[in-house]
Coordinates of C-alpha atoms in Angstrom, one line a residue:
M18 CA 89.5 160.6 102.7
S19 CA 89.7 160.7 98.7
N20 CA 91.1 157.9 96.3
R21 CA 94.1 160.7 95.5
E22 CA 95.0 160.9 99.3
V23 CA 95.5 157.1 99.6
V24 CA 98.1 155.3 97.7
V25 CA 98.5 151.7 97.4
L26 CA 101.8 150.3 96.3
S27 CA 102.8 146.5 95.6
V28 CA 106.5 146.1 96.3
G29 CA 108.0 142.7 95.8
G30 CA 104.7 141.0 96.7
M31 CA 104.2 143.2 99.7
R32 CA 101.3 145.6 99.9
F33 CA 101.6 149.1 101.4
V34 CA 98.9 151.7 101.8
T35 CA 100.0 155.2 102.7
R36 CA 99.3 158.5 102.2
A37 CA 100.2 160.9 99.1
S38 CA 101.8 163.4 101.4
T39 CA 103.9 160.4 102.9
L40 CA 105.4 159.9 99.5
Q41 CA 106.1 163.5 98.7
Q42 CA 108.3 164.2 101.7
F43 CA 111.1 164.5 99.2
P44 CA 109.6 166.1 96.0
E45 CA 112.7 165.0 94.0
S46 CA 112.6 161.3 94.8
R47 CA 111.2 158.9 92.2
L48 CA 108.3 158.0 94.7
A49 CA 107.1 161.5 94.7
R50 CA 107.5 161.7 91.0
M51 CA 105.6 158.5 90.4
L52 CA 102.4 160.2 91.8
N53 CA 102.8 162.9 89.2
D54 CA 103.2 160.2 86.5
D55 CA 106.9 161.7 85.8
D56 CA 108.7 158.2 86.4
R57 CA 107.4 155.4 84.0
E58 CA 109.3 152.5 85.5
F59 CA 106.6 152.3 88.0
K60 CA 103.5 150.7 86.5
Q61 CA 100.0 151.3 88.4
V62 CA 97.7 148.1 88.0
N63 CA 94.4 147.7 89.1
G64 CA 94.7 151.1 91.0
E65 CA 98.0 149.9 92.6
F66 CA 101.6 150.9 92.0
F67 CA 103.8 147.8 91.1
L68 CA 107.3 147.9 92.2
D69 CA 109.6 145.3 91.3
R70 CA 112.0 145.8 94.3
D71 CA 112.9 144.2 97.7
G72 CA 109.6 144.5 99.6
T73 CA 111.1 143.8 103.2
L74 CA 113.6 146.4 102.6
F75 CA 110.8 149.0 101.4
S76 CA 109.3 148.5 104.6
Y77 CA 112.0 150.3 106.6
I78 CA 112.0 152.9 103.7
M79 CA 108.5 153.5 104.4
D80 CA 109.2 154.0 108.1
F81 CA 111.9 156.5 107.1
L82 CA 109.4 158.2 105.2
R83 CA 106.7 158.4 108.0
T84 CA 109.1 159.3 110.8
L85 CA 111.9 161.0 109.2
Q86 CA 114.2 158.8 111.3
V87 CA 116.5 155.6 110.7
S88 CA 115.9 153.0 113.7
L89 CA 116.7 149.5 112.6
P90 CA 116.4 146.1 114.5
T91 CA 119.4 145.2 116.7
D92 CA 119.9 142.2 114.4
F93 CA 119.8 144.0 111.0
S94 CA 122.5 143.8 108.5
D95 CA 121.5 144.8 105.1
Y96 CA 123.1 148.3 105.5
Q97 CA 124.5 148.1 101.8
R98 CA 121.5 146.7 100.3
L99 CA 119.2 149.2 102.1
R100 CA 121.5 152.0 100.9
R101 CA 121.3 151.0 97.6
E102 CA 117.4 151.0 97.3
A103 CA 117.4 154.2 98.8
E104 CA 119.4 155.6 96.1
F105 CA 117.2 153.9 93.4
Y106 CA 114.3 155.7 95.0
G107 CA 116.4 158.9 94.9
L108 CA 116.1 159.3 98.7
Y109 CA 119.5 160.4 99.0
P110 CA 119.1 161.9 102.7
L111 CA 118.2 158.4 103.8
A112 CA 121.3 157.0 101.7
Q113 CA 123.6 159.3 103.6
L114 CA 122.4 158.5 106.8
L115 CA 122.6 154.6 105.9
S116 CA 126.4 155.5 104.9
Q117 CA 127.1 156.1 108.6
E118 CA 126.6 152.7 109.5
H119 CA 128.9 152.6 112.6
L120 CA 126.5 155.0 114.3
L121 CA 123.4 152.8 113.4
K122 CA 124.9 149.5 114.5
P123 CA 123.8 148.2 118.0
R124 CA 126.7 148.7 120.5
L125 CA 127.7 145.5 122.5
E126 CA 127.4 145.9 126.2
I127 CA 129.7 143.5 128.6
L128 CA 129.1 142.6 132.0
E129 CA 130.9 140.5 134.1
V130 CA 130.3 138.7 137.6
R131 CA 133.2 137.4 139.7
F132 CA 132.3 134.9 142.6
S133 CA 134.4 133.5 145.1
L134 CA 133.7 131.1 148.2
Q135 CA 135.8 131.8 151.3
E136 CA 134.9 129.6 154.5
M137 CA 131.3 131.0 155.3
Q138 CA 131.3 133.9 153.1
A139 CA 130.5 134.5 149.3
F140 CA 132.0 137.4 147.7
F141 CA 130.3 139.1 144.5
R142 CA 131.9 141.9 142.2
I143 CA 129.8 143.0 139.1
F144 CA 131.5 145.1 136.3
G145 CA 129.8 146.6 133.4
S146 CA 130.8 148.7 130.3
C147 CA 127.5 150.6 130.8
S148 CA 127.3 152.4 134.0
T149 CA 123.4 152.9 133.6
T150 CA 123.2 148.8 134.0
V151 CA 125.3 148.9 137.0
E152 CA 123.1 151.6 138.7
T153 CA 119.9 149.7 137.9
L154 CA 121.5 146.5 139.2
A155 CA 122.4 148.5 142.3
E156 CA 119.0 149.6 143.0
Q157 CA 117.9 146.0 142.7
I158 CA 120.2 144.1 144.9
T159 CA 119.8 144.7 148.7
V160 CA 122.0 143.1 151.6
F161 CA 120.5 142.7 154.9
T162 CA 122.6 142.2 157.9
G163 CA 121.3 140.7 161.4
Q164 CA 122.8 138.6 164.3
Q165 CA 122.2 134.8 164.4
S166 CA 122.7 132.2 167.1
G167 CA 125.8 129.9 166.8
Q168 CA 123.1 127.1 166.6
S169 CA 121.4 128.6 163.5
W170 CA 124.1 130.2 161.5
S171 CA 123.8 128.0 158.7
S172 CA 120.0 128.5 158.3
P173 CA 119.0 129.7 155.2
F174 CA 116.1 131.7 156.5
P175 CA 116.5 134.9 158.4
S176 CA 116.4 134.8 162.3
Q177 CA 113.2 136.4 164.1
N178 CA 115.8 139.5 164.9
P179 CA 115.3 142.6 162.6
L180 CA 117.7 142.8 159.9
V181 CA 119.1 146.1 158.6
P182 CA 119.8 146.9 155.1
L183 CA 123.5 148.0 154.2
P184 CA 124.9 150.1 151.2
L185 CA 126.4 148.5 148.6
E186 CA 130.1 148.9 147.9
R187 CA 130.5 151.1 144.6
P188 CA 134.2 151.3 143.8
S189 CA 133.3 153.1 140.6
H190 CA 130.4 153.8 138.5
H191 CA 131.0 150.6 136.3
D192 CA 131.2 148.2 139.4
L193 CA 129.5 147.2 142.7
V194 CA 130.6 144.6 145.6
F195 CA 128.6 142.8 148.0
Q196 CA 128.8 139.6 150.1
C197 CA 126.8 137.0 151.9
G198 CA 127.1 134.5 154.6
T199 CA 128.3 134.9 157.9
D200 CA 131.1 137.8 158.7
Y201 CA 132.3 137.3 162.2
S202 CA 131.5 136.0 165.5
A203 CA 131.3 137.6 169.0
G204 CA 130.7 135.1 171.6
D205 CA 127.8 132.7 170.5
Q206 CA 126.6 135.5 168.1
F207 CA 127.4 135.3 164.1
V208 CA 126.4 138.5 161.9
A209 CA 124.8 137.0 158.9
R210 CA 124.4 138.8 155.6
Y211 CA 121.4 138.1 153.4
V212 CA 120.8 139.4 149.7
S213 CA 117.4 140.2 148.1
I214 CA 117.3 140.7 144.4
K215 CA 114.4 142.3 143.0
P216 CA 111.8 141.4 141.8
D217 CA 112.6 137.9 143.7
N218 CA 111.6 139.0 147.5
R219 CA 113.5 136.2 149.0
K220 CA 116.5 137.1 151.4
L221 CA 118.9 134.2 150.5
F222 CA 121.8 133.4 152.8
N223 CA 123.7 130.9 150.9
G224 CA 126.3 132.1 148.1
T225 CA 125.3 129.3 145.6
N226 CA 121.9 130.2 145.8
V227 CA 122.5 133.9 145.2
L228 CA 124.6 133.4 142.2
G229 CA 122.1 131.5 140.8
L230 CA 119.5 134.2 141.2
L231 CA 121.7 136.9 139.9
L232 CA 122.6 134.8 136.7
D233 CA 118.9 134.2 136.2
T234 CA 118.3 137.9 136.7
L235 CA 120.8 139.0 134.0
L236 CA 119.5 136.2 131.5
K237 CA 115.9 137.6 131.9
D238 CA 117.3 141.0 131.3
G239 CA 118.6 140.3 127.9
F240 CA 122.0 139.4 128.7
H241 CA 123.7 136.3 127.1
L242 CA 126.5 134.0 129.1
V243 CA 129.4 134.0 126.7
S244 CA 132.0 132.4 128.7
T245 CA 132.7 131.2 132.2
R246 CA 136.4 130.6 133.8
T247 CA 138.4 130.2 136.8
V248 CA 140.6 133.5 137.6
S249 CA 142.0 131.9 140.6
S250 CA 141.8 128.3 141.6
E251 CA 143.5 129.2 145.0
E252 CA 141.0 131.6 146.0
K253 CA 138.3 129.9 144.0
V254 CA 137.1 132.8 142.2
E255 CA 134.8 132.4 139.4
C256 CA 134.3 134.8 136.5
Y257 CA 131.1 134.6 134.2
S258 CA 130.9 137.3 131.2
F259 CA 127.9 138.1 129.5
E260 CA 126.8 140.2 126.6
R261 CA 123.9 142.2 125.5
A262 CA 123.2 144.1 122.3
Q263 CA 122.4 147.6 123.3
R264 CA 120.2 149.5 120.8
A265 CA 121.9 152.2 118.9
A266 CA 120.2 155.8 119.0
G267 CA 118.5 156.4 115.5
L268 CA 119.4 159.0 113.1
T269 CA 116.9 161.7 112.3
V270 CA 116.5 163.9 109.1
T271 CA 115.3 167.6 109.7
V272 CA 113.8 168.8 106.5
N273 CA 113.1 172.3 105.6
Q274 CA 111.0 172.7 102.6
T275 CA 109.7 175.6 100.9
P276 CA 107.1 175.1 98.0
G277 CA 109.0 173.8 94.7
S278 CA 112.2 173.1 96.8
S279 CA 113.9 169.8 96.9
G280 CA 114.3 169.7 100.8
V281 CA 117.5 170.5 102.9
A282 CA 118.1 167.5 105.1
Q283 CA 120.3 167.4 108.2
A284 CA 121.3 164.3 110.3
K285 CA 121.2 164.3 114.0
R286 CA 121.2 161.7 116.6
S287 CA 117.9 161.0 118.3
Q288 CA 117.5 159.9 122.0
V289 CA 117.2 156.4 123.0
P290 CA 114.4 156.0 125.8
K291 CA 116.2 155.8 129.3
G292 CA 116.7 152.2 130.0
K293 CA 116.3 150.8 126.6

């Protein structure tokens, strides 16, 4: 690759190496004009273009020039500053996308776990603002039922009798319901329910243990516990509220260019990979 095809930029003390064609994505931008020596503000020192601007923000501008997409970290907050930098470089399609800040900001996903103990049973209800997350949890959680003798109903380990998987209750796309412990007795036999939560292979009988595993699973999946409260002291219903920042879909610019044109840009939403 010739020296004319490789461009080195020093921006705010940070060094960037790229192709000339990348900087020429938008011919009317200052970066494109810089390569043609049409913008004297950008000085070339020892073969590198020196730009006295914010280097960290320029990394997002370089990512945009390479992908024609705005995809920012979930903790990004400098939308106005980045838009100002885009306008400085004459990248007005990028500035236009950044003006749609409400589309670029990550959305907050909310999940609520309700837990209650009633005699020998524990009841769970999970509600989530994202139906895909609830569907994923439904695939991870399995309830097994089997008969136990009266002498071993409190055992944390399944009996030798075969266990039968039970479908979870799904009142809607946004919630699921299940329970564990003993259900009812028939003579000297109790019907026990065990809960397994992937990737953990244990079958848990005790409601408190199931709750602990469920909360730990959510925390490992990126959720943050924001509050705990008692919904009903009489029925002993506890509520655990979680939040998780859900990455927003990126915004993409489609550029149709002809020789000598400045380019026509159109913004559209890009798809977020499933499960992200």
